[in-house]
Amino acid sequence: MVRLKGFVKPEDQIGMVRMCRQPGKGPGGFYRPSFKNGAKLNLWMMSLGKNWDSTLRSYGPTRPFDGAQTPTIPDAFKMIALTANSTASEFPQINPDVCIVNYYTNSGKLGLHQDKDESDRSLTKGLPFISISIGDTAEFLFGDTRDKDQATKINLESGDVLILGGESRLLFHGVSHVKTNTTPTWLKEATGLRPGRINLTFRQY
Ligand SMILES: O=C(O)CCC(=O)C(=O)O
Ligand SMILES: [Fe+2]
């Protein structure tokens, strides 16, 4: 696992918030996903590139619940993810065809889980996923099991990048809480971003 603190430049963070708005409001935009048992996740989600469905735990070109086509990943997003990927030179380079954008309000969270719905090829090669945090700081947990009491806690701040690849690709991870009022003032002023946190994960299916 590699953490690149403050890797995403302020102008790129501003650009990413603005760029999320257009697809975020349209078809295929942000919605509250559910688990198989019908309970809602504590976040809003939008998939770019390919759709990830939280009930089926699989990828596809459209969203099963409303048939919406998945918006494309903006090239400018890809460039930022690829630059981070090559900075963490211990991991193979991916060609991202999926970007999952999560929006957490200040009561948002995400339980410990592994990301293992990508292709067998992607997982056996340990192809990394690249996570970018924007807005309020998250307390992020990771560990070898689903037990949150044994997990390590780190803060992910606006502009931080976290890369899980190779041996760390299947680490359990999650977000225990989002810290109120921690978005940088310049980001709030430039974008009018509502309180909360955006996380983008770039993956290769
Ligand atoms: O919000 C985060 O930092 C993690 C998101 C995540 O684990 C996921 O989308 O699979
Ligand atoms: Fe994840």
PDB file of C-alpha atoms and ligand atoms in Angstrom:
ATOM      1  CA  MET A   1       0.000   0.000   0.000  1.00  0.00           C
ATOM      2  CA  VAL A   2       1.318   3.426  -0.877  1.00  0.00           C
ATOM      3  CA  ARG A   3       0.019   6.747   0.395  1.00  0.00           C
ATOM      4  CA  LEU A   4       0.878   9.921  -1.499  1.00  0.00           C
ATOM      5  CA  LYS A   5       0.041  12.796   0.836  1.00  0.00           C
ATOM      6  CA  GLY A   6      -1.319  15.927  -0.827  1.00  0.00           C
ATOM      7  CA  PHE A   7      -0.547  14.487  -4.261  1.00  0.00           C
ATOM      8  CA  VAL A   8      -3.458  16.053  -6.161  1.00  0.00           C
ATOM      9  CA  LYS A   9      -2.775  19.725  -6.848  1.00  0.00           C
ATOM     10  CA  PRO A  10      -5.372  22.266  -5.662  1.00  0.00           C
ATOM     11  CA  GLU A  11      -6.352  23.181  -9.241  1.00  0.00           C
ATOM     12  CA  ASP A  12      -6.882  19.494 -10.055  1.00  0.00           C
ATOM     13  CA  GLN A  13      -8.973  18.967  -6.903  1.00  0.00           C
ATOM     14  CA  ILE A  14     -11.140  21.916  -7.961  1.00  0.00           C
ATOM     15  CA  GLY A  15     -11.360  20.489 -11.491  1.00  0.00           C
ATOM     16  CA  MET A  16     -12.380  17.069 -10.197  1.00  0.00           C
ATOM     17  CA  VAL A  17     -15.192  18.487  -8.052  1.00  0.00           C
ATOM     18  CA  ARG A  18     -16.479  20.524 -11.001  1.00  0.00           C
ATOM     19  CA  MET A  19     -16.180  17.599 -13.399  1.00  0.00           C
ATOM     20  CA  CYS A  20     -18.146  15.290 -11.090  1.00  0.00           C
ATOM     21  CA  ARG A  21     -21.108  17.690 -11.130  1.00  0.00           C
ATOM     22  CA  GLN A  22     -22.207  17.214 -14.750  1.00  0.00           C
ATOM     23  CA  PRO A  23     -22.467  13.408 -14.847  1.00  0.00           C
ATOM     24  CA  GLY A  24     -23.393  13.413 -11.152  1.00  0.00           C
ATOM     25  CA  LYS A  25     -26.740  15.115 -11.829  1.00  0.00           C
ATOM     26  CA  GLY A  26     -27.573  13.344 -15.098  1.00  0.00           C
ATOM     27  CA  PRO A  27     -28.600   9.768 -15.981  1.00  0.00           C
ATOM     28  CA  GLY A  28     -26.146   7.345 -14.420  1.00  0.00           C
ATOM     29  CA  GLY A  29     -25.392   9.959 -11.730  1.00  0.00           C
ATOM     30  CA  PHE A  30     -25.250   9.783  -7.937  1.00  0.00           C
ATOM     31  CA  TYR A  31     -27.659   7.421  -6.151  1.00  0.00           C
ATOM     32  CA  ARG A  32     -27.848   5.567  -2.829  1.00  0.00           C
ATOM     33  CA  PRO A  33     -26.756   1.991  -3.526  1.00  0.00           C
ATOM     34  CA  SER A  34     -28.148  -0.983  -1.564  1.00  0.00           C
ATOM     35  CA  PHE A  35     -26.764  -4.235  -0.285  1.00  0.00           C
ATOM     36  CA  LYS A  36     -28.302  -7.535  -1.361  1.00  0.00           C
ATOM     37  CA  ASN A  37     -30.451  -7.530   1.809  1.00  0.00           C
ATOM     38  CA  GLY A  38     -31.992  -4.190   0.772  1.00  0.00           C
ATOM     39  CA  ALA A  39     -30.184  -2.020   3.359  1.00  0.00           C
ATOM     40  CA  LYS A  40     -28.762   1.187   1.896  1.00  0.00           C
ATOM     41  CA  LEU A  41     -25.064   1.984   1.975  1.00  0.00           C
ATOM     42  CA  ASN A  42     -24.177   5.142   3.905  1.00  0.00           C
ATOM     43  CA  LEU A  43     -22.958   7.013   0.850  1.00  0.00           C
ATOM     44  CA  TRP A  44     -23.918   8.222  -2.620  1.00  0.00           C
ATOM     45  CA  MET A  45     -22.299   6.538  -5.595  1.00  0.00           C
ATOM     46  CA  MET A  46     -21.702   7.077  -9.300  1.00  0.00           C
ATOM     47  CA  SER A  47     -19.795   4.665 -11.541  1.00  0.00           C
ATOM     48  CA  LEU A  48     -17.849   5.920 -14.557  1.00  0.00           C
ATOM     49  CA  GLY A  49     -16.558   3.660 -17.345  1.00  0.00           C
ATOM     50  CA  LYS A  50     -18.235   0.442 -16.231  1.00  0.00           C
ATOM     51  CA  ASN A  51     -21.001   0.228 -13.673  1.00  0.00           C
ATOM     52  CA  TRP A  52     -20.401  -1.591 -10.410  1.00  0.00           C
ATOM     53  CA  ASP A  53     -23.604  -2.963  -8.923  1.00  0.00           C
ATOM     54  CA  SER A  54     -23.599  -3.322  -5.145  1.00  0.00           C
ATOM     55  CA  THR A  55     -26.415  -5.902  -4.983  1.00  0.00           C
ATOM     56  CA  LEU A  56     -25.019  -8.178  -7.722  1.00  0.00           C
ATOM     57  CA  ARG A  57     -21.405  -7.362  -6.797  1.00  0.00           C
ATOM     58  CA  SER A  58     -20.472  -7.298 -10.459  1.00  0.00           C
ATOM     59  CA  TYR A  59     -19.620  -4.919 -13.315  1.00  0.00           C
ATOM     60  CA  GLY A  60     -21.635  -4.131 -16.441  1.00  0.00           C
ATOM     61  CA  PRO A  61     -22.210  -1.405 -19.095  1.00  0.00           C
ATOM     62  CA  THR A  62     -25.506  -0.176 -17.612  1.00  0.00           C
ATOM     63  CA  ARG A  63     -27.159   0.084 -14.211  1.00  0.00           C
ATOM     64  CA  PRO A  64     -29.480  -2.868 -13.624  1.00  0.00           C
ATOM     65  CA  PHE A  65     -31.923  -0.879 -11.461  1.00  0.00           C
ATOM     66  CA  ASP A  66     -32.683   1.935 -13.950  1.00  0.00           C
ATOM     67  CA  GLY A  67     -30.956   0.923 -17.208  1.00  0.00           C
ATOM     68  CA  ALA A  68     -28.869   4.136 -17.253  1.00  0.00           C
ATOM     69  CA  GLN A  69     -25.734   4.069 -19.397  1.00  0.00           C
ATOM     70  CA  THR A  70     -22.569   4.571 -17.373  1.00  0.00           C
ATOM     71  CA  PRO A  71     -20.915   7.966 -18.065  1.00  0.00           C
ATOM     72  CA  THR A  72     -17.357   7.881 -19.426  1.00  0.00           C
ATOM     73  CA  ILE A  73     -14.281   8.630 -17.307  1.00  0.00           C
ATOM     74  CA  PRO A  74     -13.008  12.151 -18.152  1.00  0.00           C
ATOM     75  CA  ASP A  75      -9.474  11.977 -19.616  1.00  0.00           C
ATOM     76  CA  ALA A  76      -8.267  14.585 -17.128  1.00  0.00           C
ATOM     77  CA  PHE A  77      -9.250  12.239 -14.268  1.00  0.00           C
ATOM     78  CA  LYS A  78      -7.374   9.364 -15.873  1.00  0.00           C
ATOM     79  CA  MET A  79      -4.229  11.449 -16.268  1.00  0.00           C
ATOM     80  CA  ILE A  80      -4.128  12.259 -12.552  1.00  0.00           C
ATOM     81  CA  ALA A  81      -4.654   8.607 -11.597  1.00  0.00           C
ATOM     82  CA  LEU A  82      -1.978   7.443 -14.053  1.00  0.00           C
ATOM     83  CA  THR A  83       0.563   9.945 -12.739  1.00  0.00           C
ATOM     84  CA  ALA A  84      -0.056   8.699  -9.197  1.00  0.00           C
ATOM     85  CA  ASN A  85       0.205   5.104 -10.451  1.00  0.00           C
ATOM     86  CA  SER A  86       3.622   5.709 -12.009  1.00  0.00           C
ATOM     87  CA  THR A  87       4.831   7.531  -8.885  1.00  0.00           C
ATOM     88  CA  ALA A  88       4.204   4.308  -6.929  1.00  0.00           C
ATOM     89  CA  SER A  89       6.613   2.469  -9.214  1.00  0.00           C
ATOM     90  CA  GLU A  90       6.484  -0.793  -7.250  1.00  0.00           C
ATOM     91  CA  PHE A  91       3.041  -1.492  -8.714  1.00  0.00           C
ATOM     92  CA  PRO A  92       2.134  -2.342 -12.319  1.00  0.00           C
ATOM     93  CA  GLN A  93       0.590   0.425 -14.398  1.00  0.00           C
ATOM     94  CA  ILE A  94      -3.151   0.099 -14.980  1.00  0.00           C
ATOM     95  CA  ASN A  95      -5.319   1.301 -17.804  1.00  0.00           C
ATOM     96  CA  PRO A  96      -8.350   2.452 -15.777  1.00  0.00           C
ATOM     97  CA  ASP A  97     -11.695   1.431 -17.262  1.00  0.00           C
ATOM     98  CA  VAL A  98     -13.654   1.968 -14.049  1.00  0.00           C
ATOM     99  CA  CYS A  99     -13.867   4.953 -11.727  1.00  0.00           C
ATOM    100  CA  ILE A 100     -16.223   4.653  -8.773  1.00  0.00           C
ATOM    101  CA  VAL A 101     -17.060   8.026  -7.259  1.00  0.00           C
ATOM    102  CA  ASN A 102     -18.388   7.964  -3.698  1.00  0.00           C
ATOM    103  CA  TYR A 103     -19.829  10.978  -1.917  1.00  0.00           C
ATOM    104  CA  TYR A 104     -20.007  10.779   1.876  1.00  0.00           C
ATOM    105  CA  THR A 105     -21.934  13.322   3.922  1.00  0.00           C
ATOM    106  CA  ASN A 106     -20.592  13.912   7.435  1.00  0.00           C
ATOM    107  CA  SER A 107     -22.589  10.903   8.640  1.00  0.00           C
ATOM    108  CA  GLY A 108     -21.339   8.742   5.757  1.00  0.00           C
ATOM    109  CA  LYS A 109     -19.245   5.632   6.298  1.00  0.00           C
ATOM    110  CA  LEU A 110     -18.280   2.363   4.653  1.00  0.00           C
ATOM    111  CA  GLY A 111     -17.722  -0.936   6.452  1.00  0.00           C
ATOM    112  CA  LEU A 112     -14.544  -2.980   6.115  1.00  0.00           C
ATOM    113  CA  HIS A 113     -14.565  -4.896   2.828  1.00  0.00           C
ATOM    114  CA  GLN A 114     -12.273  -6.214   0.091  1.00  0.00           C
ATOM    115  CA  ASP A 115     -12.534  -5.039  -3.512  1.00  0.00           C
ATOM    116  CA  LYS A 116     -12.580  -8.320  -5.375  1.00  0.00           C
ATOM    117  CA  ASP A 117     -15.202  -7.973  -8.100  1.00  0.00           C
ATOM    118  CA  GLU A 118     -12.651  -7.024 -10.743  1.00  0.00           C
ATOM    119  CA  SER A 119     -11.546  -9.696 -13.249  1.00  0.00           C
ATOM    120  CA  ASP A 120      -9.497 -12.693 -12.075  1.00  0.00           C
ATOM    121  CA  ARG A 121      -6.697 -11.463 -14.298  1.00  0.00           C
ATOM    122  CA  SER A 122      -6.661  -8.045 -12.644  1.00  0.00           C
ATOM    123  CA  LEU A 123      -6.708  -9.540  -9.149  1.00  0.00           C
ATOM    124  CA  THR A 124      -4.114 -12.276  -9.716  1.00  0.00           C
ATOM    125  CA  LYS A 125      -1.743  -9.734 -11.214  1.00  0.00           C
ATOM    126  CA  GLY A 126      -2.309  -7.501  -8.175  1.00  0.00           C
ATOM    127  CA  LEU A 127      -3.204  -4.586 -10.469  1.00  0.00           C
ATOM    128  CA  PRO A 128      -3.600  -1.624  -8.142  1.00  0.00           C
ATOM    129  CA  PHE A 129      -6.609   0.506  -7.511  1.00  0.00           C
ATOM    130  CA  ILE A 130      -5.941   4.162  -7.032  1.00  0.00           C
ATOM    131  CA  SER A 131      -8.027   6.111  -4.540  1.00  0.00           C
ATOM    132  CA  ILE A 132      -8.230   9.909  -4.480  1.00  0.00           C
ATOM    133  CA  SER A 133      -9.797  11.803  -1.573  1.00  0.00           C
ATOM    134  CA  ILE A 134     -11.292  15.281  -1.917  1.00  0.00           C
ATOM    135  CA  GLY A 135     -13.110  17.460   0.643  1.00  0.00           C
ATOM    136  CA  ASP A 136     -13.541  16.538   4.300  1.00  0.00           C
ATOM    137  CA  THR A 137     -10.975  14.278   5.983  1.00  0.00           C
ATOM    138  CA  ALA A 138     -11.879  10.600   6.402  1.00  0.00           C
ATOM    139  CA  GLU A 139     -10.786   8.235   9.090  1.00  0.00           C
ATOM    140  CA  PHE A 140      -9.787   5.270   6.920  1.00  0.00           C
ATOM    141  CA  LEU A 141      -9.329   1.771   8.325  1.00  0.00           C
ATOM    142  CA  PHE A 142      -7.366  -1.115   6.858  1.00  0.00           C
ATOM    143  CA  GLY A 143      -6.221  -4.541   7.953  1.00  0.00           C
ATOM    144  CA  ASP A 144      -5.985  -8.243   7.226  1.00  0.00           C
ATOM    145  CA  THR A 145      -9.439  -9.083   8.584  1.00  0.00           C
ATOM    146  CA  ARG A 146     -12.938  -7.615   8.768  1.00  0.00           C
ATOM    147  CA  ASP A 147     -12.398  -6.854  12.470  1.00  0.00           C
ATOM    148  CA  LYS A 148     -12.394  -3.088  12.883  1.00  0.00           C
ATOM    149  CA  ASP A 149     -10.821  -3.271  16.337  1.00  0.00           C
ATOM    150  CA  GLN A 150      -7.699  -4.800  14.798  1.00  0.00           C
ATOM    151  CA  ALA A 151      -7.564  -2.402  11.864  1.00  0.00           C
ATOM    152  CA  THR A 152      -5.035   0.390  11.445  1.00  0.00           C
ATOM    153  CA  LYS A 153      -6.502   3.921  11.280  1.00  0.00           C
ATOM    154  CA  ILE A 154      -5.183   6.717   9.111  1.00  0.00           C
ATOM    155  CA  ASN A 155      -6.585  10.082   8.107  1.00  0.00           C
ATOM    156  CA  LEU A 156      -7.128  10.691   4.416  1.00  0.00           C
ATOM    157  CA  GLU A 157      -7.190  14.416   3.666  1.00  0.00           C
ATOM    158  CA  SER A 158      -8.183  16.359   0.596  1.00  0.00           C
ATOM    159  CA  GLY A 159      -5.656  15.637  -2.167  1.00  0.00           C
ATOM    160  CA  ASP A 160      -4.314  12.407  -0.655  1.00  0.00           C
ATOM    161  CA  VAL A 161      -3.912   9.365  -2.885  1.00  0.00           C
ATOM    162  CA  LEU A 162      -3.883   5.800  -1.624  1.00  0.00           C
ATOM    163  CA  ILE A 163      -2.810   2.923  -3.843  1.00  0.00           C
ATOM    164  CA  LEU A 164      -3.577  -0.699  -3.037  1.00  0.00           C
ATOM    165  CA  GLY A 165      -1.799  -3.142  -5.290  1.00  0.00           C
ATOM    166  CA  GLY A 166       0.343  -6.271  -5.304  1.00  0.00           C
ATOM    167  CA  GLU A 167       0.154  -7.936  -1.893  1.00  0.00           C
ATOM    168  CA  SER A 168      -2.041  -5.158  -0.504  1.00  0.00           C
ATOM    169  CA  ARG A 169      -4.640  -5.398  -3.288  1.00  0.00           C
ATOM    170  CA  LEU A 170      -7.049  -7.473  -1.199  1.00  0.00           C
ATOM    171  CA  LEU A 171      -6.599  -5.701   2.132  1.00  0.00           C
ATOM    172  CA  PHE A 172      -9.804  -5.086   4.049  1.00  0.00           C
ATOM    173  CA  HIS A 173     -10.541  -1.372   4.152  1.00  0.00           C
ATOM    174  CA  GLY A 174     -13.312   1.061   4.964  1.00  0.00           C
ATOM    175  CA  VAL A 175     -14.227   4.519   6.225  1.00  0.00           C
ATOM    176  CA  SER A 176     -15.232   4.801   9.901  1.00  0.00           C
ATOM    177  CA  HIS A 177     -16.203   8.468   9.748  1.00  0.00           C
ATOM    178  CA  VAL A 178     -15.862  11.751   7.923  1.00  0.00           C
ATOM    179  CA  LYS A 179     -14.641  14.722   9.952  1.00  0.00           C
ATOM    180  CA  THR A 180     -16.910  17.771   9.933  1.00  0.00           C
ATOM    181  CA  ASN A 181     -15.573  21.047   8.597  1.00  0.00           C
ATOM    182  CA  THR A 182     -12.175  19.824   7.416  1.00  0.00           C
ATOM    183  CA  THR A 183     -12.483  20.722   3.720  1.00  0.00           C
ATOM    184  CA  PRO A 184      -9.826  23.304   2.786  1.00  0.00           C
ATOM    185  CA  THR A 185     -11.381  26.781   2.593  1.00  0.00           C
ATOM    186  CA  TRP A 186      -9.997  27.402  -0.912  1.00  0.00           C
ATOM    187  CA  LEU A 187     -11.770  24.275  -2.183  1.00  0.00           C
ATOM    188  CA  LYS A 188     -15.086  25.261  -0.617  1.00  0.00           C
ATOM    189  CA  GLU A 189     -14.790  28.792  -1.990  1.00  0.00           C
ATOM    190  CA  ALA A 190     -13.870  27.699  -5.511  1.00  0.00           C
ATOM    191  CA  THR A 191     -16.471  24.946  -5.867  1.00  0.00           C
ATOM    192  CA  GLY A 192     -19.263  25.518  -3.315  1.00  0.00           C
ATOM    193  CA  LEU A 193     -18.710  21.869  -2.349  1.00  0.00           C
ATOM    194  CA  ARG A 194     -21.271  20.797   0.236  1.00  0.00           C
ATOM    195  CA  PRO A 195     -19.967  19.449   3.554  1.00  0.00           C
ATOM    196  CA  GLY A 196     -18.669  15.934   3.018  1.00  0.00           C
ATOM    197  CA  ARG A 197     -16.094  13.938   1.134  1.00  0.00           C
ATOM    198  CA  ILE A 198     -15.627  12.702  -2.414  1.00  0.00           C
ATOM    199  CA  ASN A 199     -13.575   9.579  -3.041  1.00  0.00           C
ATOM    200  CA  LEU A 200     -12.677   8.369  -6.521  1.00  0.00           C
ATOM    201  CA  THR A 201     -11.242   4.883  -7.066  1.00  0.00           C
ATOM    202  CA  PHE A 202      -9.710   4.052 -10.431  1.00  0.00           C
ATOM    203  CA  ARG A 203      -9.541   0.390 -11.342  1.00  0.00           C
ATOM    204  CA  GLN A 204      -8.888  -1.876 -14.278  1.00  0.00           C
ATOM    205  CA  TYR A 205     -11.632  -4.444 -14.602  1.00  0.00           C
TER     206      TYR A 205
HETATM  207  O1  LIG B   1     -13.815   6.141   0.390  1.00  0.00           O
HETATM  208  C1  LIG B   1     -12.798   5.474   0.468  1.00  0.00           C
HETATM  209  O2  LIG B   1     -11.732   5.941   0.859  1.00  0.00           O
HETATM  210  C2  LIG B   1     -12.825   4.009   0.122  1.00  0.00           C
HETATM  211  C3  LIG B   1     -13.786   3.655  -0.959  1.00  0.00           C
HETATM  212  C4  LIG B   1     -13.803   2.194  -1.244  1.00  0.00           C
HETATM  213  O3  LIG B   1     -13.260   1.421  -0.529  1.00  0.00           O
HETATM  214  C5  LIG B   1     -14.480   1.682  -2.439  1.00  0.00           C
HETATM  215  O4  LIG B   1     -15.083   2.458  -3.193  1.00  0.00           O
HETATM  216  O5  LIG B   1     -14.404   0.472  -2.657  1.00  0.00           O
HETATM  217 FE    FE B   2     -13.074  -0.537  -1.454  1.00  0.00          FE
END
